[in-house]
Amino acid sequence: MSDKKLWAGRFSEPTDAFVEAFTASVEFDKRLAPYDIQGSIAHAMMLAAQGVLTEDEKNAIITGLTAILQKVENDEFEWSVQLEDVHMNIEAALTADIGDAGKKLHTGRSRNDQVATDVRLWLRHELNLIDAELDRLLAGLLDIAEREADTILPGFTHLQTAQPITFGHHMMAWYEMLERDISRFDDCAKRLNQMPLGAAALAGTTFPINREHTAQLLGFSEPCRNSLDAVSDRDFAIEFTAAASILMMHLSRMSEELIIWSSAQFGFITLSDSFCTGSSIMPQKKNPDVPELIRGKSGRIFGHLMALLTLMKSQPLAYNKDNQEDKEPLFDAVDNVKGSLKVFADMIPAITCRPERMRAAALQGFATATDLADYLVRNGIPFRDAHEVVGKSVAYCVDKGCDLAELSLDELKQFSDAIGGDVFDYLTLEGSVAARDHIGGTAPNQVRFAIEQARLRAEAKHAAS
Ligand code: ARG
């Protein structure tokens, strides 16, 4: 196969060797090959239907491209840096294989609309894989939430004990975060699904193309409506990395909690050995490497978002070579989001809860102080006064080194005579969580209701797809 540049007609000197390597993208854009070929086949079919290519030419192109795809998949295709990018490598190989018909494939298109189409086709496919991993993670969260709907742990604000909550409720908070992430990706997939092909270099083409036909062959909802916009904008990539950044921020927060909970000091959960590693020097260590790494990876995804925003911010219309820099951040974001989701979805079902440790922690730090205040309010004390009474009772407990529930009725009564023997029903952890019995509250039956609703939404989604 000749490495002669496909655009060398007007050039009299060869490209500087370093510039050739510096401007080439084939090293990374070769992963778009299957989508490049898919786009080219659809383009050739449309051209033939419009009478721009003959049936024979179209058939030769399709056979040739299919053979090239086979070679690419078997890792037998020879990529050449001289041929710059995935598009020209494939076109040159096609022409070498089938002759002149190969040279006609590029009629009515440009690499500018070609690459914009390839990236969209690729990202659309990857979004489906990401969606599937997210669904798997969500299903795992529902199972653990159900299993631990009654398990009580301290809920925190400022990482200080606030009020008792149920572990199931905490898992369902994660669920909500991730369900919003899915809807952000779905939204991205909708806007992504317009087809750039036909925009050609920037202004459209003089050939009698049928863009609706190509769009239909490639499963796009419609052709992009403006040729300049079609070849130049990469906002779909920015939108993806923005949604990916928010997802990674969520995974990072979840990771942080897993790390804290699995420490010896908290001991709320045990992570399965398969997601931890040891230390080469400290034999006692079991480090939560997987959540730590995911927490760390969030940073590089945020970085890719910044890279893509900066890449686009000063570009005049239409295509500029700057856009070649969209691929590496986008590829890396997709790879790391997929990897992080896969490992998270595997790790969550393998968590072991330690309810006795959670309970012991919930019994420290006066987690039911608000319940005592609410009790006083129900017995006619204004909330501000009740707050004061409870504050004094807590100070008394701090001095004595005990919890509110451990005080005798007489001791409690010295702070307010509105306190009766029934107060102990409210000072218990079970009483505290059960009392928060409304939509979105931590009561075990509300957690079960939230799980049931989430299952219905998941079923509806699968029925619709
Ligand atoms: N490798 C290029 C990219 O990734 C393909 C488009 C090149 N177009 C051009 N006019 N040089 O953006």
CSV table of N, CA and C in Angstrom, one decimal, residues 282-375:
chain,number,residue,atom,x,y,z
A,282,MET,N,3.6,-3.2,56.2
A,282,MET,CA,2.8,-3.3,57.4
A,282,MET,C,1.8,-4.5,57.3
A,283,PRO,N,2.1,-5.6,57.9
A,283,PRO,CA,1.4,-6.9,57.7
A,283,PRO,C,-0.1,-6.8,58.0
A,284,GLN,N,-0.5,-5.8,58.9
A,284,GLN,CA,-1.9,-5.8,59.4
A,284,GLN,C,-2.8,-5.1,58.4
A,285,LYS,N,-2.2,-4.4,57.3
A,285,LYS,CA,-3.0,-3.5,56.5
A,285,LYS,C,-3.9,-4.2,55.5
A,286,LYS,N,-5.1,-3.7,55.4
A,286,LYS,CA,-6.0,-4.0,54.3
A,286,LYS,C,-6.5,-2.7,53.7
A,287,ASN,N,-5.9,-2.3,52.6
A,287,ASN,CA,-6.2,-0.9,52.2
A,287,ASN,C,-7.3,-0.9,51.1
A,288,PRO,N,-8.2,0.1,51.3
A,288,PRO,CA,-9.4,0.2,50.3
A,288,PRO,C,-8.9,0.8,49.0
A,289,ASP,N,-8.0,0.2,48.3
A,289,ASP,CA,-7.5,0.8,47.1
A,289,ASP,C,-8.5,1.1,46.0
A,290,VAL,N,-9.5,0.3,45.9
A,290,VAL,CA,-10.4,0.5,44.7
A,290,VAL,C,-11.2,1.8,44.9
A,291,PRO,N,-11.8,2.0,46.1
A,291,PRO,CA,-12.5,3.3,46.3
A,291,PRO,C,-11.5,4.5,46.3
A,292,GLU,N,-10.3,4.3,46.8
A,292,GLU,CA,-9.3,5.4,46.8
A,292,GLU,C,-9.0,5.8,45.3
A,293,LEU,N,-8.8,4.7,44.5
A,293,LEU,CA,-8.4,5.0,43.1
A,293,LEU,C,-9.5,5.7,42.4
A,294,ILE,N,-10.7,5.3,42.6
A,294,ILE,CA,-11.9,6.0,42.0
A,294,ILE,C,-12.0,7.4,42.4
A,295,ARG,N,-11.8,7.7,43.7
A,295,ARG,CA,-11.8,9.0,44.2
A,295,ARG,C,-10.7,9.8,43.5
A,296,GLY,N,-9.6,9.2,43.3
A,296,GLY,CA,-8.5,9.9,42.6
A,296,GLY,C,-8.8,10.1,41.1
A,297,LYS,N,-9.4,9.1,40.5
A,297,LYS,CA,-9.7,9.3,39.1
A,297,LYS,C,-10.7,10.4,38.8
A,298,SER,N,-11.5,10.8,39.7
A,298,SER,CA,-12.5,11.8,39.5
A,298,SER,C,-11.7,13.1,39.0
A,299,GLY,N,-10.5,13.3,39.5
A,299,GLY,CA,-9.7,14.5,39.2
A,299,GLY,C,-9.4,14.5,37.7
A,300,ARG,N,-9.0,13.4,37.1
A,300,ARG,CA,-8.6,13.4,35.7
A,300,ARG,C,-9.8,13.6,34.8
A,301,ILE,N,-11.0,13.2,35.2
A,301,ILE,CA,-12.2,13.4,34.4
A,301,ILE,C,-12.5,14.9,34.5
A,302,PHE,N,-12.4,15.5,35.7
A,302,PHE,CA,-12.7,17.0,35.7
A,302,PHE,C,-11.7,17.7,34.8
A,303,GLY,N,-10.5,17.2,34.8
A,303,GLY,CA,-9.4,17.8,33.9
A,303,GLY,C,-9.8,17.7,32.5
A,304,HIS,N,-10.4,16.5,32.1
A,304,HIS,CA,-10.8,16.4,30.6
A,304,HIS,C,-11.9,17.4,30.3
A,305,LEU,N,-12.8,17.6,31.2
A,305,LEU,CA,-13.8,18.6,31.0
A,305,LEU,C,-13.2,20.0,30.7
A,306,MET,N,-12.3,20.3,31.6
A,306,MET,CA,-11.6,21.6,31.4
A,306,MET,C,-10.9,21.7,30.1
A,307,ALA,N,-10.2,20.6,29.7
A,307,ALA,CA,-9.5,20.5,28.4
A,307,ALA,C,-10.4,20.8,27.3
A,308,LEU,N,-11.5,20.1,27.3
A,308,LEU,CA,-12.5,20.2,26.1
A,308,LEU,C,-13.1,21.6,26.1
A,309,LEU,N,-13.4,22.1,27.2
A,309,LEU,CA,-14.0,23.5,27.2
A,309,LEU,C,-13.0,24.5,26.7
A,310,THR,N,-11.8,24.3,27.1
A,310,THR,CA,-10.7,25.3,26.6
A,310,THR,C,-10.4,25.1,25.2
A,311,LEU,N,-10.5,23.8,24.7
A,311,LEU,CA,-10.3,23.5,23.3
A,311,LEU,C,-11.2,24.2,22.4
A,312,MET,N,-12.5,24.3,22.9
A,312,MET,CA,-13.5,24.9,22.0
A,312,MET,C,-13.6,26.5,22.2
A,313,LYS,N,-13.2,27.0,23.3
A,313,LYS,CA,-13.7,28.3,23.7
A,313,LYS,C,-13.3,29.4,22.7
A,314,SER,N,-12.2,29.3,21.9
A,314,SER,CA,-11.8,30.4,21.1
A,314,SER,C,-11.8,30.1,19.6
A,315,GLN,N,-12.4,28.9,19.3
A,315,GLN,CA,-12.4,28.5,17.9
A,315,GLN,C,-13.4,29.2,17.0
A,316,PRO,N,-13.0,29.9,15.9
A,316,PRO,CA,-13.9,30.4,15.0
A,316,PRO,C,-14.6,29.3,14.2
A,317,LEU,N,-15.7,29.5,13.7
A,317,LEU,CA,-16.3,28.5,12.8
A,317,LEU,C,-15.4,28.3,11.6
A,318,ALA,N,-15.3,27.2,10.9
A,318,ALA,CA,-16.0,26.0,11.3
A,318,ALA,C,-14.9,25.0,11.8
A,319,TYR,N,-14.5,24.0,11.0
A,319,TYR,CA,-13.5,23.0,11.6
A,319,TYR,C,-12.2,23.7,11.7
A,320,ASN,N,-11.5,23.4,12.8
A,320,ASN,CA,-10.1,23.7,13.0
A,320,ASN,C,-9.3,22.5,13.5
A,321,LYS,N,-8.1,22.4,13.2
A,321,LYS,CA,-7.3,21.2,13.6
A,321,LYS,C,-7.3,21.0,15.1
A,322,ASP,N,-7.5,22.1,15.8
A,322,ASP,CA,-7.6,22.0,17.3
A,322,ASP,C,-8.5,20.8,17.7
A,323,ASN,N,-9.6,20.6,16.9
A,323,ASN,CA,-10.6,19.6,17.2
A,323,ASN,C,-10.0,18.2,17.3
A,324,GLN,N,-8.9,18.0,16.6
A,324,GLN,CA,-8.3,16.7,16.7
A,324,GLN,C,-7.9,16.3,18.2
A,325,GLU,N,-7.7,17.4,19.0
A,325,GLU,CA,-7.4,17.2,20.4
A,325,GLU,C,-8.6,16.8,21.3
A,326,ASP,N,-9.8,16.6,20.6
A,326,ASP,CA,-11.0,16.2,21.4
A,326,ASP,C,-10.9,14.8,21.8
A,327,LYS,N,-10.1,14.0,21.1
A,327,LYS,CA,-10.3,12.5,21.2
A,327,LYS,C,-9.7,11.9,22.4
A,328,GLU,N,-8.4,12.3,22.7
A,328,GLU,CA,-7.7,11.6,23.9
A,328,GLU,C,-8.5,11.9,25.2
A,329,PRO,N,-8.9,13.2,25.5
A,329,PRO,CA,-9.6,13.4,26.7
A,329,PRO,C,-10.9,12.6,26.7
A,330,LEU,N,-11.6,12.6,25.6
A,330,LEU,CA,-12.9,11.9,25.5
A,330,LEU,C,-12.7,10.4,25.7
A,331,PHE,N,-11.8,9.8,25.0
A,331,PHE,CA,-11.5,8.4,25.1
A,331,PHE,C,-11.2,8.0,26.5
A,332,ASP,N,-10.3,8.8,27.1
A,332,ASP,CA,-9.8,8.5,28.5
A,332,ASP,C,-11.0,8.7,29.5
A,333,ALA,N,-11.8,9.7,29.3
A,333,ALA,CA,-13.0,9.8,30.2
A,333,ALA,C,-13.9,8.6,30.1
A,334,VAL,N,-14.2,8.2,28.9
A,334,VAL,CA,-15.1,7.0,28.7
A,334,VAL,C,-14.4,5.8,29.3
A,335,ASP,N,-13.2,5.5,29.1
A,335,ASP,CA,-12.5,4.3,29.6
A,335,ASP,C,-12.5,4.3,31.1
A,336,ASN,N,-12.3,5.5,31.7
A,336,ASN,CA,-12.2,5.5,33.2
A,336,ASN,C,-13.5,5.5,33.8
A,337,VAL,N,-14.5,6.1,33.2
A,337,VAL,CA,-15.9,6.1,33.7
A,337,VAL,C,-16.4,4.6,33.7
A,338,LYS,N,-16.2,4.0,32.6
A,338,LYS,CA,-16.6,2.6,32.4
A,338,LYS,C,-15.9,1.7,33.5
A,339,GLY,N,-14.6,1.8,33.6
A,339,GLY,CA,-13.9,1.0,34.5
A,339,GLY,C,-14.3,1.3,36.0
A,340,SER,N,-14.5,2.5,36.3
A,340,SER,CA,-14.9,2.9,37.7
A,340,SER,C,-16.3,2.3,38.0
A,341,LEU,N,-17.2,2.4,37.0
A,341,LEU,CA,-18.6,1.9,37.2
A,341,LEU,C,-18.5,0.3,37.3
A,342,LYS,N,-17.7,-0.3,36.5
A,342,LYS,CA,-17.7,-1.8,36.6
A,342,LYS,C,-17.2,-2.2,37.9
A,343,VAL,N,-16.2,-1.6,38.4
A,343,VAL,CA,-15.6,-2.1,39.7
A,343,VAL,C,-16.5,-1.7,40.8
A,344,PHE,N,-17.2,-0.6,40.7
A,344,PHE,CA,-18.1,-0.2,41.8
A,344,PHE,C,-19.3,-1.2,41.8
A,345,ALA,N,-19.8,-1.5,40.6
A,345,ALA,CA,-21.0,-2.4,40.6
A,345,ALA,C,-20.6,-3.8,41.1
A,346,ASP,N,-19.4,-4.2,40.9
A,346,ASP,CA,-18.9,-5.5,41.5
A,346,ASP,C,-18.7,-5.4,43.0
A,347,MET,N,-18.2,-4.2,43.5
A,347,MET,CA,-17.8,-4.1,44.9
A,347,MET,C,-19.0,-3.9,45.8
A,348,ILE,N,-20.1,-3.2,45.4
A,348,ILE,CA,-21.2,-2.9,46.3
A,348,ILE,C,-21.9,-4.2,46.8
A,349,PRO,N,-22.2,-5.2,46.0
A,349,PRO,CA,-22.9,-6.4,46.5
A,349,PRO,C,-22.0,-7.1,47.5
A,350,ALA,N,-20.7,-6.9,47.4
A,350,ALA,CA,-19.7,-7.6,48.2
A,350,ALA,C,-19.4,-6.9,49.6
A,351,ILE,N,-20.2,-5.9,49.9
A,351,ILE,CA,-19.9,-5.2,51.2
A,351,ILE,C,-20.6,-6.0,52.3
A,352,THR,N,-19.9,-6.1,53.4
A,352,THR,CA,-20.5,-6.7,54.6
A,352,THR,C,-20.8,-5.6,55.6
A,353,CYS,N,-22.0,-5.5,56.1
A,353,CYS,CA,-22.3,-4.5,57.1
A,353,CYS,C,-22.0,-5.1,58.5
A,354,ARG,N,-21.6,-4.2,59.4
A,354,ARG,CA,-21.4,-4.6,60.8
A,354,ARG,C,-22.4,-3.8,61.7
A,355,PRO,N,-23.7,-4.3,61.8
A,355,PRO,CA,-24.7,-3.5,62.4
A,355,PRO,C,-24.4,-3.2,63.9
A,356,GLU,N,-23.6,-4.1,64.6
A,356,GLU,CA,-23.4,-3.9,66.0
A,356,GLU,C,-22.4,-2.7,66.1
A,357,ARG,N,-21.5,-2.5,65.2
A,357,ARG,CA,-20.6,-1.4,65.2
A,357,ARG,C,-21.3,-0.1,64.9
A,358,MET,N,-22.2,-0.1,64.0
A,358,MET,CA,-23.0,1.0,63.6
A,358,MET,C,-23.9,1.5,64.8
A,359,ARG,N,-24.5,0.5,65.4
A,359,ARG,CA,-25.3,0.7,66.6
A,359,ARG,C,-24.6,1.4,67.7
A,360,ALA,N,-23.4,0.8,68.0
A,360,ALA,CA,-22.6,1.4,69.1
A,360,ALA,C,-22.2,2.8,68.8
A,361,ALA,N,-22.0,3.1,67.5
A,361,ALA,CA,-21.6,4.5,67.2
A,361,ALA,C,-22.8,5.4,67.3
A,362,ALA,N,-24.0,4.9,66.9
A,362,ALA,CA,-25.2,5.7,67.0
A,362,ALA,C,-25.6,6.0,68.4
A,363,LEU,N,-25.1,5.2,69.3
A,363,LEU,CA,-25.5,5.4,70.7
A,363,LEU,C,-24.5,6.4,71.4
A,364,GLN,N,-23.5,6.8,70.6
A,364,GLN,CA,-22.6,7.9,71.1
A,364,GLN,C,-23.0,9.2,70.5
A,365,GLY,N,-22.7,10.3,71.1
A,365,GLY,CA,-22.9,11.6,70.4
A,365,GLY,C,-24.3,12.1,70.4
A,366,PHE,N,-25.2,11.5,71.3
A,366,PHE,CA,-26.5,12.1,71.5
A,366,PHE,C,-27.3,12.2,70.3
A,367,ALA,N,-27.4,11.1,69.5
A,367,ALA,CA,-28.0,11.2,68.2
A,367,ALA,C,-29.5,11.4,68.4
A,368,THR,N,-30.1,11.1,69.5
A,368,THR,CA,-31.6,11.3,69.7
A,368,THR,C,-31.9,12.6,70.4
A,369,ALA,N,-31.0,13.5,70.5
A,369,ALA,CA,-31.3,14.8,71.2
A,369,ALA,C,-32.4,15.5,70.5
A,370,THR,N,-32.5,15.5,69.1
A,370,THR,CA,-33.6,16.2,68.4
A,370,THR,C,-34.9,15.5,68.8
A,371,ASP,N,-34.9,14.2,69.0
A,371,ASP,CA,-36.1,13.5,69.3
A,371,ASP,C,-36.6,13.9,70.6
A,372,LEU,N,-35.7,14.2,71.6
A,372,LEU,CA,-36.2,14.7,72.9
A,372,LEU,C,-36.8,16.0,72.8
A,373,ALA,N,-36.2,16.9,71.9
A,373,ALA,CA,-36.7,18.2,71.7
A,373,ALA,C,-38.1,18.1,71.1
A,374,ASP,N,-38.2,17.3,70.1
A,374,ASP,CA,-39.5,17.1,69.4
A,374,ASP,C,-40.6,16.6,70.4
A,375,TYR,N,-40.2,15.7,71.3
A,375,TYR,CA,-41.1,15.2,72.3
A,375,TYR,C,-41.6,16.3,73.2
